[in-house]
Coordinates of C-alpha atoms in Angstrom, one line a residue:
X38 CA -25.0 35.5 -2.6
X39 CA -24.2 36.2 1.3
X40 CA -22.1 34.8 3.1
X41 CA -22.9 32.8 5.8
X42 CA -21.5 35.2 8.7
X43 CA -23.6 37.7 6.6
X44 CA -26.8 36.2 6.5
X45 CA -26.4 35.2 10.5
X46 CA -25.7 39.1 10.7
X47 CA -28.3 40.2 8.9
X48 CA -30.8 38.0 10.2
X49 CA -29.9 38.7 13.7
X50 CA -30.3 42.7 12.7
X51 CA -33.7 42.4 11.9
X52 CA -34.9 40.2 14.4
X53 CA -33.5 43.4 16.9
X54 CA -34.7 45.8 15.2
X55 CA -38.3 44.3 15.9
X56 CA -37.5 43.3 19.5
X57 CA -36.0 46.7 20.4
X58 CA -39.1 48.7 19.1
X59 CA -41.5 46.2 20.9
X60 CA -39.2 46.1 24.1
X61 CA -38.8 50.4 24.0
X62 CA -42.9 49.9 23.7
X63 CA -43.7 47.4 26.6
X64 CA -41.6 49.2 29.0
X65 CA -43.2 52.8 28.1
X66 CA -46.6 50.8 29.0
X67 CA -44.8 49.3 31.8
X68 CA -43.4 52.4 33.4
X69 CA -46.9 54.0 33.1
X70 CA -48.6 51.0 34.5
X71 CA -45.9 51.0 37.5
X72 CA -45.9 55.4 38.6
X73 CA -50.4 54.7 38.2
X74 CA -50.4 51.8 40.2
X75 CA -47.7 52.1 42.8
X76 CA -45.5 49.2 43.9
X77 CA -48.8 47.0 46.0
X78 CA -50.5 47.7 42.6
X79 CA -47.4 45.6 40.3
X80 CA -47.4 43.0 43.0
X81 CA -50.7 42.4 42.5
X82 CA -49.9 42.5 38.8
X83 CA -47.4 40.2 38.8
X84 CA -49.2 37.7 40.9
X85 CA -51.7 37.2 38.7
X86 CA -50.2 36.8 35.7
X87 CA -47.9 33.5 35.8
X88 CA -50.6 31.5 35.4
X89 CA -51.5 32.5 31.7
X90 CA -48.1 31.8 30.7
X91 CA -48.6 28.2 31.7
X92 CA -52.4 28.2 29.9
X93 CA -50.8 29.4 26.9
X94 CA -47.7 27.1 26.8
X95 CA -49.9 23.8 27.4
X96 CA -52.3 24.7 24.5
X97 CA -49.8 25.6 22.0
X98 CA -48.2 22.3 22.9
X99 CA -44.9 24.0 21.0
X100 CA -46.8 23.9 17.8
X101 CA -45.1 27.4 16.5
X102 CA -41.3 26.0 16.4
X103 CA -43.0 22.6 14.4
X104 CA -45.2 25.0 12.3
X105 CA -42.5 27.1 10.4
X106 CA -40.5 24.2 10.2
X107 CA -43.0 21.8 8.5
X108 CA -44.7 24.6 6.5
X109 CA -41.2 26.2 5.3
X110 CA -40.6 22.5 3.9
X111 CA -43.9 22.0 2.2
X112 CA -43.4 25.3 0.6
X113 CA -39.8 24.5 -0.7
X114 CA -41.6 21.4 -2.2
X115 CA -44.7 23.6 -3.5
X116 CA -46.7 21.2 -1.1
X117 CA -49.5 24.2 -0.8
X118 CA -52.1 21.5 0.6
X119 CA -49.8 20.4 3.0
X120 CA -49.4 23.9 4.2
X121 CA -53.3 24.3 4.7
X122 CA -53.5 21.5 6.1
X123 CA -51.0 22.2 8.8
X124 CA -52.2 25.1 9.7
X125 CA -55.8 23.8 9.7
X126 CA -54.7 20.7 12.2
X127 CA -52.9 23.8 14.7
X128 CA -55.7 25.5 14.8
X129 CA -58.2 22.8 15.6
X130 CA -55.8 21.5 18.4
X131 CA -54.5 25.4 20.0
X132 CA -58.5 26.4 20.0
X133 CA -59.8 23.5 21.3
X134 CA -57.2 23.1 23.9
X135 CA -57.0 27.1 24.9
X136 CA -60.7 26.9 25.3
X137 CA -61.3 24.1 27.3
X138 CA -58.5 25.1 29.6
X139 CA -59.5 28.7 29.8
X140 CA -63.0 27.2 30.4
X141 CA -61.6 25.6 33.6
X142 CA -59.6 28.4 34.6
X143 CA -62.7 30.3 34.9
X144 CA -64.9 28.3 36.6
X145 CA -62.1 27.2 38.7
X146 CA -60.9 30.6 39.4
X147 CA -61.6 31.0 42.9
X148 CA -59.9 27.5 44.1
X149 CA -57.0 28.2 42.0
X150 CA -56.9 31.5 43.5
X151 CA -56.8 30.5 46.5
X152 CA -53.6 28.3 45.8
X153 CA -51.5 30.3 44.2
X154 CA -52.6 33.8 45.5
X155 CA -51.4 35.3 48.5
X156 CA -53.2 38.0 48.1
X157 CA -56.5 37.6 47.3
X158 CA -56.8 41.2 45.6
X159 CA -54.9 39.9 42.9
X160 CA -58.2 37.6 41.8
X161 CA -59.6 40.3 40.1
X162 CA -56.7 40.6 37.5
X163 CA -56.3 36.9 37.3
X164 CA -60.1 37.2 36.3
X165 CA -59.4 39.9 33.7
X166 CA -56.5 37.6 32.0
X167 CA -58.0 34.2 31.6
X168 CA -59.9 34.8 28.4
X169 CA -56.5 35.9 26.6
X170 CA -55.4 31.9 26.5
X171 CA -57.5 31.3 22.8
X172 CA -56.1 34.3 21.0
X173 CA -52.5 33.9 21.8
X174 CA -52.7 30.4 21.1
X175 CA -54.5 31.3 17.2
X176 CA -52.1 34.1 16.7
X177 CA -49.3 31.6 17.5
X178 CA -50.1 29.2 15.0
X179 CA -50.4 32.5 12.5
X180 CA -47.5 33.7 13.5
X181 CA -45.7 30.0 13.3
X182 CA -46.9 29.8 9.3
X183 CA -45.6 33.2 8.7
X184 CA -42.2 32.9 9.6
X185 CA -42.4 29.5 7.6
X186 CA -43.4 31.2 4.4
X187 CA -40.4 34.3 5.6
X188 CA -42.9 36.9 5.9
X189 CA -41.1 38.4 9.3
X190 CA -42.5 42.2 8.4
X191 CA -46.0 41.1 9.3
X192 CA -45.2 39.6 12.7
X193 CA -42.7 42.6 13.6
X194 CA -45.9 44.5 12.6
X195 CA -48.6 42.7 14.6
X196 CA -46.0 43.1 17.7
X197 CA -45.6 46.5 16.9
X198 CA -49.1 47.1 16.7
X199 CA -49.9 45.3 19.7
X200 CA -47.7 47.0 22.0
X201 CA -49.3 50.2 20.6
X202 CA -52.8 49.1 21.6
X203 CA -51.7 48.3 24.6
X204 CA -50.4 51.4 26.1
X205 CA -53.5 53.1 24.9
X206 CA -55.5 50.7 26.7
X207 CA -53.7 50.6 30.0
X208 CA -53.8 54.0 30.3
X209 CA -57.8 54.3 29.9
X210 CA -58.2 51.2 32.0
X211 CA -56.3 52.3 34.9
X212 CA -57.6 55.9 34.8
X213 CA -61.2 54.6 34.5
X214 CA -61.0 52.2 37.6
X215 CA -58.3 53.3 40.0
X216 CA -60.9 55.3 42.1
X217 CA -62.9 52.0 42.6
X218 CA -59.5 50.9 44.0
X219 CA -56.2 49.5 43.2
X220 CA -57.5 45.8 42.6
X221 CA -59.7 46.6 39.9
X222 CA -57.1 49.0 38.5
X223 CA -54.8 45.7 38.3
X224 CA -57.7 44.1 36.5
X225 CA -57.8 46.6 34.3
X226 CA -54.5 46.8 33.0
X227 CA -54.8 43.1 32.2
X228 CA -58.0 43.1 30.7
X229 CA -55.6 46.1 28.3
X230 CA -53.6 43.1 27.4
X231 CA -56.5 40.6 25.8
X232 CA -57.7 43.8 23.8
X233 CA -54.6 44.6 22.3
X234 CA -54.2 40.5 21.6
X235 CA -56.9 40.6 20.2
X236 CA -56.3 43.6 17.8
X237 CA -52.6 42.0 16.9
X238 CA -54.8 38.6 15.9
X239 CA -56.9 40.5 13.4
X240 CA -54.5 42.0 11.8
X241 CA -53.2 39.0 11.5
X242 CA -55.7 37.3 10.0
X243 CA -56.4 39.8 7.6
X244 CA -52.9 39.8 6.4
X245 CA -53.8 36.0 6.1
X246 CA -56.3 36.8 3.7
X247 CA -54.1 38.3 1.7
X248 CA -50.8 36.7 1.7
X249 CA -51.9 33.3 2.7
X250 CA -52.9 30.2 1.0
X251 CA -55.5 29.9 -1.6
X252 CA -58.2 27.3 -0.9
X253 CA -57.9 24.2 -3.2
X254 CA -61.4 23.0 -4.8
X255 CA -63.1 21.0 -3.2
X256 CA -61.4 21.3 0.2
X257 CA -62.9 21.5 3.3
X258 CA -61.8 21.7 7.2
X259 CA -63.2 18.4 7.6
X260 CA -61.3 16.8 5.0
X261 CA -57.8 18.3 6.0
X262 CA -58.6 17.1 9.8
X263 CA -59.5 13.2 8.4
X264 CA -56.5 12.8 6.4
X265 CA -54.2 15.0 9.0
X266 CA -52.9 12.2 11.2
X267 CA -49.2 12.0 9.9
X268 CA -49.5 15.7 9.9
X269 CA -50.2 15.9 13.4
X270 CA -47.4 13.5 14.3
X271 CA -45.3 15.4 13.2
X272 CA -46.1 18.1 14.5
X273 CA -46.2 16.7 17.9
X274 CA -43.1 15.2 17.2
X275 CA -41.6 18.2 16.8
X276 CA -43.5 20.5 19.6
X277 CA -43.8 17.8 22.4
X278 CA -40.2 18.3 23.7
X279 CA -40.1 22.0 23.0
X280 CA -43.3 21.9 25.6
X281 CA -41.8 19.9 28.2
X282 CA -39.1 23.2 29.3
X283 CA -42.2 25.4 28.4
X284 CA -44.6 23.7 31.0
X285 CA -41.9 23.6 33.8
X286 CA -40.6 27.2 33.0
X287 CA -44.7 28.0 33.5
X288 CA -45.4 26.4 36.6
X289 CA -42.2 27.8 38.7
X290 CA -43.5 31.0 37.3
X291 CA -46.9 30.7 38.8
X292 CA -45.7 29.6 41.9
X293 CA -42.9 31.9 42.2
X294 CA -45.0 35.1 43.7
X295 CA -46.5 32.5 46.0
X296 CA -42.9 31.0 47.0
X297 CA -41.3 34.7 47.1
X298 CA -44.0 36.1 49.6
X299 CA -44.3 33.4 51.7
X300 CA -40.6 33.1 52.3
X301 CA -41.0 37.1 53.4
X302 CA -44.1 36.3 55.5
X303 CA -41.6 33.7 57.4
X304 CA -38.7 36.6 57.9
X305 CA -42.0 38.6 59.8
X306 CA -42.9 40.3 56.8
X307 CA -46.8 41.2 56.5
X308 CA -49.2 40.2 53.2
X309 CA -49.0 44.0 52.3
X310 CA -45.3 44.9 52.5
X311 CA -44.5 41.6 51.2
X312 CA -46.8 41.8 48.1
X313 CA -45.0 45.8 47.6
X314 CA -41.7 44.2 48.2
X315 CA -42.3 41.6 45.9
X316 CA -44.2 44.4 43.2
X317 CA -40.3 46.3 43.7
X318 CA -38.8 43.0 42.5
X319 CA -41.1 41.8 39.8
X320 CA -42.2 44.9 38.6
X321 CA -39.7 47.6 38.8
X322 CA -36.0 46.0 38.7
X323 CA -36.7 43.0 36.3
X324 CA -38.0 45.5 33.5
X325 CA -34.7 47.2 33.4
X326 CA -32.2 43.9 34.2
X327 CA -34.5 41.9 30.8
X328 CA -34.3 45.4 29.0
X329 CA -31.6 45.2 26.8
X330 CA -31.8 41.3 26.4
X331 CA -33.2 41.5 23.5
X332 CA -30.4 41.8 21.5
X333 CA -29.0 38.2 22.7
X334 CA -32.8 36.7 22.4
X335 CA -32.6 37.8 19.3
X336 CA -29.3 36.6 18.5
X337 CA -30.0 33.4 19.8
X338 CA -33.4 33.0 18.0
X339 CA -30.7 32.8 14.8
X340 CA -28.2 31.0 16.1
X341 CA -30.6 28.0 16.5
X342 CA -30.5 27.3 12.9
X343 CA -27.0 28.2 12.3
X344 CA -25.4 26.0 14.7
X345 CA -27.9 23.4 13.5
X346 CA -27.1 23.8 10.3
X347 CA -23.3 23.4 10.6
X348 CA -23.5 20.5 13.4
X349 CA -25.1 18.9 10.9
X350 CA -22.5 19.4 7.9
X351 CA -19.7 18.2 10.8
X352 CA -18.1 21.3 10.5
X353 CA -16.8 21.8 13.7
X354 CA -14.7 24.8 13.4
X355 CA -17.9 26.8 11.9
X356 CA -19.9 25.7 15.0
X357 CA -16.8 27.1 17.2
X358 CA -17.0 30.5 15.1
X359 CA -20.5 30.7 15.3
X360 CA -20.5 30.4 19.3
X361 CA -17.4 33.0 19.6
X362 CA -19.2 35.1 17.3
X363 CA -22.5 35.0 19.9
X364 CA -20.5 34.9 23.2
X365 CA -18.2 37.9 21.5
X366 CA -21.5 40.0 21.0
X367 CA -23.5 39.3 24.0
X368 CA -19.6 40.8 26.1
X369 CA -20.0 43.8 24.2
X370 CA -24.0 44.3 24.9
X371 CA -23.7 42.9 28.4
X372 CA -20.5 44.8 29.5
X373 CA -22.1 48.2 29.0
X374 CA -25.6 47.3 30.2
X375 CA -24.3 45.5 33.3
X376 CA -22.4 48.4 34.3
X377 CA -25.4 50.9 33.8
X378 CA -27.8 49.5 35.3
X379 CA -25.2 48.8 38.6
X380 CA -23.9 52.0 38.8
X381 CA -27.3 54.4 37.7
X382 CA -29.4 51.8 39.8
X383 CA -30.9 54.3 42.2
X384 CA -30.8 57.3 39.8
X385 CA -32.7 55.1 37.1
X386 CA -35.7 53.9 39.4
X387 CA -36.3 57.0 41.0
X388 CA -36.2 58.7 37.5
X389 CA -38.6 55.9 35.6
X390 CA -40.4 54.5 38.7
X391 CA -40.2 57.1 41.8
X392 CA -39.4 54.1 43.6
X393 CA -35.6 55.0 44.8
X394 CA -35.9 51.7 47.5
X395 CA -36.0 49.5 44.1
X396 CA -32.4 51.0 43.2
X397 CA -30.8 48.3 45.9
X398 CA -32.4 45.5 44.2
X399 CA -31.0 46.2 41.2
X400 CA -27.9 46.9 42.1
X401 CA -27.2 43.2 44.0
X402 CA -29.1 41.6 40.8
X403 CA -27.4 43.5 37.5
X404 CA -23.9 42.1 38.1
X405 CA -25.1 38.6 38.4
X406 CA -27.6 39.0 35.0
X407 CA -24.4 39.7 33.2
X408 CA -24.2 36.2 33.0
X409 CA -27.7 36.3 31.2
X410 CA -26.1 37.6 27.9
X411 CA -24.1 34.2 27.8
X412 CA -26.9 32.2 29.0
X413 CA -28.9 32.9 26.3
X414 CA -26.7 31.8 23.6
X415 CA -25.3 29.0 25.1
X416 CA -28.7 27.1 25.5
X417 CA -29.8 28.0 21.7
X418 CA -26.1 26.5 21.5
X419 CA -27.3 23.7 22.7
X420 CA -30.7 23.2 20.8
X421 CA -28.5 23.7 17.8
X422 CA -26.1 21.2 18.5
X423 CA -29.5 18.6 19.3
X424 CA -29.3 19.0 23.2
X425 CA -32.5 19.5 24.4
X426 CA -32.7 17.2 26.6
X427 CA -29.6 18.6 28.3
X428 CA -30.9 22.2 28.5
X429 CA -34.2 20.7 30.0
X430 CA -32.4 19.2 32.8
X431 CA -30.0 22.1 33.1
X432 CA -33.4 24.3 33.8
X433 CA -34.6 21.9 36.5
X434 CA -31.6 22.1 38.3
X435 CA -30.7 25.4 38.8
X436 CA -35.1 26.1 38.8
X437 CA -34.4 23.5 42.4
X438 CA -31.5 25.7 43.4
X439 CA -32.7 29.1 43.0
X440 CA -36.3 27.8 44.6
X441 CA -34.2 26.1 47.5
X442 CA -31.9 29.5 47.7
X443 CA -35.0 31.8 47.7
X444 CA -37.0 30.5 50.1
X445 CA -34.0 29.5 52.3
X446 CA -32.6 33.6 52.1
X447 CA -35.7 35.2 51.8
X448 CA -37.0 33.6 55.5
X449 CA -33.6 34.8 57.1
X450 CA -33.1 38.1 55.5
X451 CA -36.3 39.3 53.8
X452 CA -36.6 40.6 49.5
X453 CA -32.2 40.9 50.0
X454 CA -31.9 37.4 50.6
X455 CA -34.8 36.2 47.4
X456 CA -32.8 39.0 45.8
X457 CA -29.9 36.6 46.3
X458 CA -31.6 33.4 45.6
X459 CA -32.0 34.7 42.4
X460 CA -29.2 35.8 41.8
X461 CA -27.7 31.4 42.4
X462 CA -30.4 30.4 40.2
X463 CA -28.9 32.4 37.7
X464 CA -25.0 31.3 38.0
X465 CA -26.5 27.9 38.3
X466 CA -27.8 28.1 35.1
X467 CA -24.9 29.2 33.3
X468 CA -22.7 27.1 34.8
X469 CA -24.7 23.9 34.0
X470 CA -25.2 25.1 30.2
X471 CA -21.6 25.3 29.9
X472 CA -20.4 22.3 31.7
X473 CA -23.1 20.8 28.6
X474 CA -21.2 22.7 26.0
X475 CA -18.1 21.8 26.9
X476 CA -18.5 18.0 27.3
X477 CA -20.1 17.9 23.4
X478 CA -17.7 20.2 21.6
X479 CA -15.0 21.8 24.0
X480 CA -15.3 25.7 24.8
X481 CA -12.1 27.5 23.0
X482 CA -11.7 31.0 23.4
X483 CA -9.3 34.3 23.1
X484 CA -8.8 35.7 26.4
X485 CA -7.6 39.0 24.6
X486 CA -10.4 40.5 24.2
X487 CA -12.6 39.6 27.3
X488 CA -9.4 41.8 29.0
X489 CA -9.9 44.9 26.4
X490 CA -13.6 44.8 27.1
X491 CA -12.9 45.0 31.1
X492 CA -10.5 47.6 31.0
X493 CA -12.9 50.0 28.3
X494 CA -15.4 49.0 31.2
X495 CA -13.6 50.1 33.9
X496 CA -12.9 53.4 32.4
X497 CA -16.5 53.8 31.1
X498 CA -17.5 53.3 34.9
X499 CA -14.8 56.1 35.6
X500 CA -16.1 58.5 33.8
X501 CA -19.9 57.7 34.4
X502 CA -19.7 58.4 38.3
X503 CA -17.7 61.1 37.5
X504 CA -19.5 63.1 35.4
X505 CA -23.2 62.4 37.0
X506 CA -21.5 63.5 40.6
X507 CA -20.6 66.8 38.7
X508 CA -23.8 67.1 36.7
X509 CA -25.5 66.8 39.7
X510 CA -23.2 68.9 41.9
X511 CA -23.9 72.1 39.1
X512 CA -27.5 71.9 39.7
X513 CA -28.9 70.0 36.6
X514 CA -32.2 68.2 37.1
X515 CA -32.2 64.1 37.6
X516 CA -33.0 63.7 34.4
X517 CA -30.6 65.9 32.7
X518 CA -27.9 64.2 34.9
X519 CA -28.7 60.8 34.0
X520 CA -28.6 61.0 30.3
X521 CA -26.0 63.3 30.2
X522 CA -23.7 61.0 32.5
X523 CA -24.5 57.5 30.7
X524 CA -24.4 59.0 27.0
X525 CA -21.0 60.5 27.5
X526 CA -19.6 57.2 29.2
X527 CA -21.2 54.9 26.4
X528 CA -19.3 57.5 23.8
X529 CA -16.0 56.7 25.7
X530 CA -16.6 53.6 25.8
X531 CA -17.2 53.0 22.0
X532 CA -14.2 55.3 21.4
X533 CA -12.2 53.2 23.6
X534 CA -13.1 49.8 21.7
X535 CA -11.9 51.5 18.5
X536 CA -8.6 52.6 20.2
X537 CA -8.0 48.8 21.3
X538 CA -8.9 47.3 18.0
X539 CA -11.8 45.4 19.1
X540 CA -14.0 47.3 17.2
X541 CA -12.4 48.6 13.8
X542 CA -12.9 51.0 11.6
X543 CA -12.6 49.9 7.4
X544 CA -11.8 53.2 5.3
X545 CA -12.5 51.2 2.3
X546 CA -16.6 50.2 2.7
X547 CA -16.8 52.6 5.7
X548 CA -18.0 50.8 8.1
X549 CA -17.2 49.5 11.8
X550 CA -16.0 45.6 11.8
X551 CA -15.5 43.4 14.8
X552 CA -12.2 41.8 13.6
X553 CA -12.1 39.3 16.4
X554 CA -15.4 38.0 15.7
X555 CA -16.3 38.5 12.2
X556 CA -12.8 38.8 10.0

C-alpha cells in the first residue's frame, strides 16, 4: 500500500499531466486566435465572455464538488440506486436551470449588452456563446459522477478531446468570417467553443453508456425525481456554499472589461484603443502569467482532501507537512516561471503574439503572480481545514481592493495603472489567506530553503540575459534565441538545486527526491 505522501504525489502527478496537455492545447488555440484576430479582436473576445462563466456557475449551483462526493459514498456502500438517482436529480436541476437562464440570456441579449458591453461589436460573440450554458452544465454533472466512481482517464480524455476540437474549429471559424469583419470573426471563435463542448459531452455520454450505471427494473426518471428530496438536500447542502465564491468570482468577471475600459476612457483613452489595450491585457499577458499554474491548481485540487482528511484525524503535524510540502512545490514552480516570464517578457510576446507593446504588461504583472503559486494552495488549505467561509470573505475583500485600485489607477495613468490594480488585488489576496491560515493552525516554516531557491534564481536570471544578449548579438533568429537562452538557464538552474541539496539525487531507486519536503 502507498504511503500517504505517495498517494498525494501520485495523485497530484496525474491530475498535471492532464492539465499540462489541456493548458499546452488551449494556449496553441489561443495564440492562433490572438496573431488572426489582432489585439481589438481579443478585446472583443474577452468582453464577451465573462458572462457565461456566471450562466454556468449559477446552474451548476456547485453540484460537481457534491456529486463525486455523494456518489463515491454510495458506491463504497454498493448503493447503485443511490448513484442513479443522484445523477438523475443533477441533471433535472443543471438542464432546467442552464436552459431557462440561457433562454433569458438570449432574449435579453441586447439590454444586457448594453450593460456590460462597452463595445457594442462584442454582441455578436456574446450571441455566439449563450447556448454553451446547457452542455457545460450536463457534462459537469458527468464529469462530477466520474471522478466519484475514479474514472479520471475519461475526463482527462474529454478535456483532451475538447481542446482538440477546438483549435480545429477556431481556425475554420475565423478564416471563414474575418473578411465579413473582425466582430463576426470574434463570434466565430466562440461559437468554436460550444462545438467542441458539445463534442467533449458526447463522448462523455457514450463513455456513460459503457462504464456507467445499469438501469434497475422497474425504474424510471420519474420515480428517482419523487423520492429524490433528501438526495437533493444534500446535494444542495453540499454545493450551495461552494456557489456563493463561484457567483461572486462570475460577476466581477463580467463586469471587469466594463470596469477596466471605463477607467481608461476617464484617463482620455478612446472605446477603440481602450478595448486593444484592454485585448493586450486579457488576451495576451494573462495566457502566459496563468500558464504554468496548472501545476499548483492541480496540486491544490489534491490537497483539498488531504488536509481534510488529516484535520479531521487531529493530526496536526501531517496538516503542517502537507502545507510545507504544497508551499515547497509551488517555490520551485513559481521561482523559475516568475523569472521567465519577467525577464523574456518582450521576447515572448513578440515571438507568440507579435505584440511586443504587451511585453510591459507582463513584466509589471509576473513578479506580483508569484504570489499566485501560494495563493492557490493556501485557499484549498483552507477548504481543507473547513474554512470556506473565510476564503469567501478573503475573495470579497481583496475583489473591493483590486476593483477600488483599478479603477482608481487606471483613470490617472491608463492600462499601467489597471496593470497595477491588479497587481493589489493579488497581494491582497494572499495576504488575507494567510492571515486565515495562520490564526487556525500557525504557519511554521524552514527559511533554508526559500534562500537556496533565491540564490539558484539569481544565477538562473544571470545566465538567461546573458546568453539571449549573445544569442542574439551572433545573429540567431528570435526564436532560436529564446529557447536557446531559457533552456540553458532552466538546466543551470536544476543543476544548481542538486548542488544545494534541495533537490537530491538517490543512487539506490535512481531517482530525484525533495528531501526538504518529502524525506
Amino acid at each position: 500500500m502507498a504511503q500517504p505522501g505517495q498517494s498525494f504525489l501520485r495523485g497530484t502527478f496525474i491530475l498535471s499531466i492532464a492539465a499540462f496537455i489541456n493548458r499546452i492545447l488551449g494556449f496553441i488555440s489561443g495564440m492562433f486566435v490572438a496573431r488572426v484576430l489582432g489585439a481589438e479582436g481579443i478585446g472583443l473576445l474577452m468582453m464577451a465572455h465573462p458572462l457565461v462563466p456566471l450562466v454556468i456557475t449559477i446552474t451548476e449551483l456547485g453540484l460537481p464538488v457534491a456529486i463525486s462526493k455523494l456518489v463515491a459514498e454510495a458506491c463504497a456502500r454498493g448503493d447503485r440506486t443511490k448513484v442513479r438517482r443522484i445523477l438523475h436529480i443533477s441533471l433535472a436541476v443543471t438542464g432546467t436551470l442552464s436552459v431557462a437562464l440561457t433562454a433569458v440570456s438570449l432574449l435579453g441579449s441586447e439590454w444586457i449588452a448594453s450593460i456590460l458591453l462597452s463595445d457594442q461589436r462584442a454582441y455578436y460573440a456574446m450571441l455566439a456563446i449563450t447556448p454553451i450554458a446547457p452542455i457545460v452544465a450536463v457534462s459537469a454533472v458527468l464529469k462530477g459522477y466520474f471522478r466519484g466512481i475514479q474514472q479520471m482517464k475519461t475526463i482527462a480524455v474529454s478535456d483532451v478531446l475538447e481542446h482538440t476540437v477546438q483549435i480545429a474549429c477556431v481556425l475554420a471559424m475565423v478564416h471563414l468570417l474575418l473578411p465579413y469583419g473582425i466582430a463576426y470573426a470574434a463570434a466565430g471563435a466562440m461559437a468554436a467553443s460550444v462545438v467542441s463542448e458539445m463534442i467533449s459531452l458526447l463522448f462523455l455520454v457514450i463513455s456513460y453508456k459503457i462504464y456507467g450505471e445499469t438501469k434497475v427494473p422497474g425504474e424510471t426518471w420519474s420515480g428517482n425525481l419523487k423520492q429524490g428530496r433528501s438526495t437533493l438536500g444534500e446535494l444542495l447542502q453540499i454545493g450551495l456554499p461552494t456557489t456563493g465564491s463561484g457567483v461572486l468570482h462570475s460577476l466581477y468577471g463580467a463586469f471587469q472589461p466594463l470596469l477596466i475600459t471605463s477607467s481608461l476612457a476617464l484617463a482620455g483613452i478612446s472605446t477603440a484603443l481602450a478595448t486593444k489595450q484592454f485585448g493586450l491585457l486579457a488576451g495576451y499577458a494573462f495566457p502566459l502569467l496563468f500558464m504554468p499554474g496548472f501545476i499548483t491548481q492541480s496540486l491544490s485540487t489534491a490537497l483539498v482532501p488531504a488536509i481534510g482528511e488529516a484535520a479531521a484525524n487531529k493530526n496536526s503535524l501531517l496538516v503542517h507537512e502537507r502545507m510545507n510540502q504544497a508551499l515547497g512545490l509551488g517555490l520551485l514552480i513559481g521561482a523559475p516561471a516568475t523569472l521567465i516570464l519577467f525577464l523574456w517578457a518582450t521576447p515572448l510576446t513578440t515571438l507568440i503574439y507579435n505584440a511586443p507593446e504587451a511585453g510591459l504588461l507582463l513584466k509589471i504583472l509576473a513578479p506580483i503572480f508569484f504570489l499566485h503559486y501560494f495563493d492557490a494552495p493556501m485557499h484549498a488549505i483552507l477548504l481543507g481545514l473547513g474554512r470556506a467561509n473565510a476564503t469567501l470573505w478573503n475573495y470579497i475583500i481583496a475583489t473591493a481592493f483590486k476593483a477600488g485600485s483599478i479603477f482608481l489607477f487606471g483613470s490617472q495613468f491608463g492600462i499601467i495603472g489597471v496593470t497595477c490594480g491588479i497587481a493589489i488585488g493579488i497581494i491582497m489576496q494572499t495576504l488575507l489567506d494567510f492571515i486565515s491560515i495562520s490564526g487556525s493552525i500557525g504557519f511554521y516554516w524552514s527559511i533554508q530553503p526559500y534562500v537556496k531557491v533565491g540564490f539558484c534564481i539569481l544565477l538562473m536570471g544571470l545566465c538567461g540575459s546573458w546568453s539571449f544578449d549573445y544569442l542574439n548579438f551572433r545573429g540567431f533568429p528570435l526564436a532560436w534565441s529564446l529557447a536557446g537562452s531559457i533552456t540553458g538557464s532552466l538546466l543551470l538552474y536544476f543543476i544548481l538545486l542538486v548542488l544545494t541539496n534541495t533537490l537530491k539525487w538517490k543512487s539506490s531507486s535512481r531517482k530525484l527526491s525533495i528531501p526538504w519536503l518529502f524525506p
